[in-house]
Tab-separated table of C-alpha atoms in Angstrom:
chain	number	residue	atom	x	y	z
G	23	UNK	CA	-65.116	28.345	-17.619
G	24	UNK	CA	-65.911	28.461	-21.223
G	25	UNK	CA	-64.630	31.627	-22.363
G	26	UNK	CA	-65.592	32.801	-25.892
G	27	UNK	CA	-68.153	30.965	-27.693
G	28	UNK	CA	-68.974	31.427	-31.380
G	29	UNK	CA	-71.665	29.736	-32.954
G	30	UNK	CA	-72.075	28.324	-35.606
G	31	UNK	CA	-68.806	26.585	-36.503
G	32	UNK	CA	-69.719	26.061	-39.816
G	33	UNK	CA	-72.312	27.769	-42.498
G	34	UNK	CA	-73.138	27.916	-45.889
G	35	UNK	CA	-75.130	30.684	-47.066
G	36	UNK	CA	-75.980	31.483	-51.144
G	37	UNK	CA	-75.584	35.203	-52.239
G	38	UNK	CA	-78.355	37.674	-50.551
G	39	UNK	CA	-79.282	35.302	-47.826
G	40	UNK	CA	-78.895	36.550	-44.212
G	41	UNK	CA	-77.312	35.463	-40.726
G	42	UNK	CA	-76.121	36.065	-37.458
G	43	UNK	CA	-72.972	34.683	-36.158
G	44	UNK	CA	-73.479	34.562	-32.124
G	45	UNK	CA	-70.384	35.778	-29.540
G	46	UNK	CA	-70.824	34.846	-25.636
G	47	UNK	CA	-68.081	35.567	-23.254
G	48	UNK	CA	-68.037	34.496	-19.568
G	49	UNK	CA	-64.846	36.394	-18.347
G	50	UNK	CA	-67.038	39.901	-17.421
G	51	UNK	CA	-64.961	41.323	-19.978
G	52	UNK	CA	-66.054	45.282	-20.978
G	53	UNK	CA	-64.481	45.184	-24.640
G	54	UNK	CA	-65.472	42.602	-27.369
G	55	UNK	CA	-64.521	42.609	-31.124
G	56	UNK	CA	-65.152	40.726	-34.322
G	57	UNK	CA	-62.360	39.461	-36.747
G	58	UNK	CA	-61.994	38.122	-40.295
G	59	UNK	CA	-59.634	36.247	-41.307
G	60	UNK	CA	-58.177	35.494	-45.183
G	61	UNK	CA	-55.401	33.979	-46.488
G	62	UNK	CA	-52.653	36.668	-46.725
G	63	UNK	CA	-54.425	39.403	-44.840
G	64	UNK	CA	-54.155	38.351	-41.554
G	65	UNK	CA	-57.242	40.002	-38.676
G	66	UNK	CA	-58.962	42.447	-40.127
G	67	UNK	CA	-60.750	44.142	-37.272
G	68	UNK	CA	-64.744	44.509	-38.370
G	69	UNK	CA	-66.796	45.806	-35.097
G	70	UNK	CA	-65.832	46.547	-31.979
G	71	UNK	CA	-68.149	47.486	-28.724
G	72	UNK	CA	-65.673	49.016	-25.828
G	73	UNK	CA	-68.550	48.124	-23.196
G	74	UNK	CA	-72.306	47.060	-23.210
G	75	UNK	CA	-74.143	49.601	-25.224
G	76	UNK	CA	-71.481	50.480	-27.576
G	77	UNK	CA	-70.331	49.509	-30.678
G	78	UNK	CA	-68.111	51.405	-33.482
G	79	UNK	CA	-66.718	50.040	-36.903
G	80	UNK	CA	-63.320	49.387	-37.633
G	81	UNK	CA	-61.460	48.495	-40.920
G	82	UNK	CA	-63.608	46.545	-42.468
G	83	UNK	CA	-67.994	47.596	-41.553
G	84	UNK	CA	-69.507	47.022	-44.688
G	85	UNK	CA	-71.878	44.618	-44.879
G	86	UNK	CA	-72.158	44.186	-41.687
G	87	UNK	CA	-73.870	45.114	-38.419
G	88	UNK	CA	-73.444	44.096	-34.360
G	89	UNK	CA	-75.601	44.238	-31.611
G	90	UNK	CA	-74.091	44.419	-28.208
G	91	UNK	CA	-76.860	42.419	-26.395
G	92	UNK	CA	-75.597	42.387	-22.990
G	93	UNK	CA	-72.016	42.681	-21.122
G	94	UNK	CA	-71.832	38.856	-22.044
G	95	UNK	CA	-73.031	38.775	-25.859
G	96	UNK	CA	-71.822	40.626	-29.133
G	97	UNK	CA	-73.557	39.414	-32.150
G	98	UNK	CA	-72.595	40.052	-35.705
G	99	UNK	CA	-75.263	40.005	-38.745
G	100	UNK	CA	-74.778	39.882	-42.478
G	101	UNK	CA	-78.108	41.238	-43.924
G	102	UNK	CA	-77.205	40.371	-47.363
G	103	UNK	CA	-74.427	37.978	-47.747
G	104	UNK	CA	-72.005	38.481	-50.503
G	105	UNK	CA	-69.208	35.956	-52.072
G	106	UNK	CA	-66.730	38.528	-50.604
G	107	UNK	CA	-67.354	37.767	-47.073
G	108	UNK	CA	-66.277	33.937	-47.731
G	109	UNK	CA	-64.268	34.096	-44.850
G	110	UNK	CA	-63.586	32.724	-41.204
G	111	UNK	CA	-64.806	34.891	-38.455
G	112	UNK	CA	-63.315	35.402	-34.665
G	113	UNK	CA	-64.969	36.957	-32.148
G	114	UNK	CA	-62.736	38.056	-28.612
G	115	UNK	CA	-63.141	40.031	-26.040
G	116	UNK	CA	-60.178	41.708	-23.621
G	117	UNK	CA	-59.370	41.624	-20.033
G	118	UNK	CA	-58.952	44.791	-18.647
G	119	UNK	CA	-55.303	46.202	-18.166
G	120	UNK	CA	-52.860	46.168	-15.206
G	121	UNK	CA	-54.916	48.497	-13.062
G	122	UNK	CA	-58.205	46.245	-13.587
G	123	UNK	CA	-56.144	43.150	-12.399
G	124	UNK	CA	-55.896	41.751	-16.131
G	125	UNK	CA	-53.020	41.606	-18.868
G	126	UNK	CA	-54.799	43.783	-21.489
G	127	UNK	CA	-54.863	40.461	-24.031
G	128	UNK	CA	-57.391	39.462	-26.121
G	129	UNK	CA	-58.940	35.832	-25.568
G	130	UNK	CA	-60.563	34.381	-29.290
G	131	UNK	CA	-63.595	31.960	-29.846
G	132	UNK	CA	-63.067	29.017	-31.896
G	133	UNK	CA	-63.868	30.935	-34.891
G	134	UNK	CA	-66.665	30.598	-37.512
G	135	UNK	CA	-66.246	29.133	-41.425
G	136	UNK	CA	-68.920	30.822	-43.214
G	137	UNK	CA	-68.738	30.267	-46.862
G	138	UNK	CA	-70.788	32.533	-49.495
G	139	UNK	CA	-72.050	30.919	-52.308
Q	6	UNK	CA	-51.842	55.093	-39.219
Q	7	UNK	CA	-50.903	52.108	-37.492
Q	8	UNK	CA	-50.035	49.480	-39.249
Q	9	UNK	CA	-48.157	46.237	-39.014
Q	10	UNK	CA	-46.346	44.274	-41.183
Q	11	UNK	CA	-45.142	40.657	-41.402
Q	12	UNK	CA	-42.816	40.195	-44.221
Q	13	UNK	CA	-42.777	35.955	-44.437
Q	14	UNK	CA	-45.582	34.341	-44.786
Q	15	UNK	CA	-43.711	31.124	-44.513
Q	16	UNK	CA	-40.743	30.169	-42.887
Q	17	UNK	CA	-39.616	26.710	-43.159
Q	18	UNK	CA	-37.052	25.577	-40.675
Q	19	UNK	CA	-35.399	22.496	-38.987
Q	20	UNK	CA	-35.571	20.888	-35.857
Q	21	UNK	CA	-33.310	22.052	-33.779
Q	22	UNK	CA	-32.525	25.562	-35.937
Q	23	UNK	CA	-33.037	28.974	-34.554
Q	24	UNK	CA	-35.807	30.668	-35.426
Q	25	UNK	CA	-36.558	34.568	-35.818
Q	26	UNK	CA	-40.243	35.666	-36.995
Q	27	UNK	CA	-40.227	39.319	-38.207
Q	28	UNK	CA	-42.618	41.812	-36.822
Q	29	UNK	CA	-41.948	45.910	-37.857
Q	30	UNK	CA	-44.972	48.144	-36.513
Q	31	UNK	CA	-45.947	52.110	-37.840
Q	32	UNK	CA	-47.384	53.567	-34.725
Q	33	UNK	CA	-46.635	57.498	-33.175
Q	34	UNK	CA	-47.289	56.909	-29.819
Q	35	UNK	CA	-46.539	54.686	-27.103
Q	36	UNK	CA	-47.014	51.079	-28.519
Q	37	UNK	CA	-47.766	47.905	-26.647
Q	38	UNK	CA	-46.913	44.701	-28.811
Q	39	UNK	CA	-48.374	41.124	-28.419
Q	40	UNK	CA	-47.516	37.799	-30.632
Q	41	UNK	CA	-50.301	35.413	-30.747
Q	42	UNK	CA	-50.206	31.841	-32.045
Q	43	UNK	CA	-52.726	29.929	-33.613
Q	44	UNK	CA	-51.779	25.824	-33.750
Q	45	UNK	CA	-53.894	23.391	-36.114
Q	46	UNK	CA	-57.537	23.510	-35.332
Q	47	UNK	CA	-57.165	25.622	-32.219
Q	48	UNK	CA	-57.902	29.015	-31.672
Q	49	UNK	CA	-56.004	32.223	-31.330
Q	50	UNK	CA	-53.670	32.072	-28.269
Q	51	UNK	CA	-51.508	34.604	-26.521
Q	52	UNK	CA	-48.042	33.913	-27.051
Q	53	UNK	CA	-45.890	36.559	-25.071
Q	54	UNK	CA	-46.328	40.536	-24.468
Q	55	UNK	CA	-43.633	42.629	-24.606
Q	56	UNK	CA	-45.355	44.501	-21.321
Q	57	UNK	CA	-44.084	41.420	-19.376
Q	58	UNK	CA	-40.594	40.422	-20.740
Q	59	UNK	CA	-40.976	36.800	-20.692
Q	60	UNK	CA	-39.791	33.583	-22.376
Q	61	UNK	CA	-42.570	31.518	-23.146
Q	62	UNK	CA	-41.925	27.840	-24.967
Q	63	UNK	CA	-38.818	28.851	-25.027
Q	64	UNK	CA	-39.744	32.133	-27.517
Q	65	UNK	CA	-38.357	35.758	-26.891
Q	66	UNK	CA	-39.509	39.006	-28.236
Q	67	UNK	CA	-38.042	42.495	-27.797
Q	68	UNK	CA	-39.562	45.674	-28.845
Q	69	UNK	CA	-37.194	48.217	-30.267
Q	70	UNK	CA	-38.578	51.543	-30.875
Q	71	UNK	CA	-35.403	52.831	-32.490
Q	72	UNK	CA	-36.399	50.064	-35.515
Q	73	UNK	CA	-39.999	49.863	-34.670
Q	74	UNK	CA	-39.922	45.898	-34.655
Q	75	UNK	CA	-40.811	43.270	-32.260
Q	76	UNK	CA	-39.597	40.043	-33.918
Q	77	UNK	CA	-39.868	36.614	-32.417
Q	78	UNK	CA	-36.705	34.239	-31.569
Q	79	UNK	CA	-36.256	31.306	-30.184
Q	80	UNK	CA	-32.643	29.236	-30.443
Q	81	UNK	CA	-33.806	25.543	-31.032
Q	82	UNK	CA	-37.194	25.350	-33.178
Q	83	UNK	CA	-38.911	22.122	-31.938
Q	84	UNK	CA	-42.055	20.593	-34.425
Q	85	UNK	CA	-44.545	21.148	-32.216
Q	86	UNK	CA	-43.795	25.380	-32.702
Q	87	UNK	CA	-45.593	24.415	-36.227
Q	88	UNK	CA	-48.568	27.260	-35.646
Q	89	UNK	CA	-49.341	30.266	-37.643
Q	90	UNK	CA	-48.117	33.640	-35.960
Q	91	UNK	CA	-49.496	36.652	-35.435
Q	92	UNK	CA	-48.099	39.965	-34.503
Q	93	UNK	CA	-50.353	42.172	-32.890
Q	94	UNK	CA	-50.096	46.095	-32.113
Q	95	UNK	CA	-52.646	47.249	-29.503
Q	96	UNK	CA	-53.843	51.104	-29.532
Q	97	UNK	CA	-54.841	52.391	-25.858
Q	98	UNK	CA	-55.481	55.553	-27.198
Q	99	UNK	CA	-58.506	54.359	-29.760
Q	100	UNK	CA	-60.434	52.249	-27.855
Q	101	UNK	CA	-57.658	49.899	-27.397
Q	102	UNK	CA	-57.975	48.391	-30.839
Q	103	UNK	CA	-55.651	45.969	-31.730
Q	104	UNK	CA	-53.930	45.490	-34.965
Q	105	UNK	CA	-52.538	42.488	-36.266
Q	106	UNK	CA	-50.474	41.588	-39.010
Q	107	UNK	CA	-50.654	39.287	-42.003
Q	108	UNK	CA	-49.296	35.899	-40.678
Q	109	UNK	CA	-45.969	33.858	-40.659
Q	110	UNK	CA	-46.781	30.431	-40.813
Q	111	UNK	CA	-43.730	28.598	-39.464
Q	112	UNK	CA	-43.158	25.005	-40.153
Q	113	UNK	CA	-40.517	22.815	-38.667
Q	114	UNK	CA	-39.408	20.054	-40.411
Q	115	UNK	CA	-38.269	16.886	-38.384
């Protein structure tokens, strides 16, 4: 049981260059979400897809764009990468509350360096 | 708007010290609070929920709604609780979004 996987790990991109950062979850989960994180600013919440087939933005859209694939994948593309989105990226998705038979927490991938140049 | 705040970004302690992480939330309805941990190289990790009123490695957390915080004790800090902490506020009434907050990175000296 893998849970979240984020690929890559690693990336270097220079300014204006695109790339997708790939999310697979194999808990059935209905909610998935993408993160950034910097120094002093903890999560900021990016995307968010409640269940397969939607997707909304949260603090922090610009720039960016998802595509919930399936129930299992939630994908996250920078069309035109800027130095500002030097940053490491975590995808999770949630178990469903008490009445689904889960605790409501969110379960992270490894996370994703991606450094603009 | 829901917000929440973490006022240490570091907190340096001894072995064997108590600990207390701070955690204050801005929220108007009914709030459900989580800390998650993130150790060297690993990732994000649920620490405790407040739903569930445990002690987990030892840590405790109680929410109180009269001071809207949720701050993180434990009595005897041990090195391995060297991690960076995260307090997190989720929102069941906007798609169940969670917020987190900035970070205390806690380091226990030997």
């Amino acid at each position: 049981n893998a849970g979240v996987t984020q690929t890559p790990k690693f990336q270097v991109l220079k300014t204006g260059q695109s790339m997708t950062l790939q999310c697979a979850q194999d808990m059935n989960h209905n909610s998935m979400y993408w993160y950034r994180q910097d120094p002093g600013m903890g999560l900021r919440l990016i995307y968010y897809s409640a269940s397969e087939g939607t997707t909304d933005k949260g603090e922090v859209p610009n720039g960016y764009n998802v595509s919930r694939l399936n129930k299992r994948e939630f994908s996250l593309r920078l069309e035109s990468a800027a130095p500002s989105q030097t940053s490491v990226y975590f995808c999770a998705s949630r178990s469903s509350g008490a009445s689904g038979g889960g605790t409501g927490e969110l379960f992270f991938g490894e996370g994703s360096r991606l450094t603009v140049l | 708007a829901q917000r929440v705040t973490q006022p240490e970004k570091l907190l340096s302690v001894f072995k064997g010290a108590p600990v207390e992480l701070k955690c204050n939330y801005s929220y108007s309805g009914s709030p459900e609070l989580f800390w998650y941990v993130q150790y060297s190289r690993q990732r994000l990790q649920l620490l405790l929920r407040h739903i569930s009123r445990e002690s987990i490695k030892g840590f405790t957390a109680d929410l109180n709604k009269g001071e809207t915080s949720f701050h993180l004790k434990k009595p005897f800090a041990q090195e391995e609780d060297s991690a960076m902490y995260y307090c997190a506020l989720r929102v069941r009434d906007n798609f169940n979004k969670f917020y987190f907050g900035s970070g205390t990175k806690l380091n226990v000296k030997p």
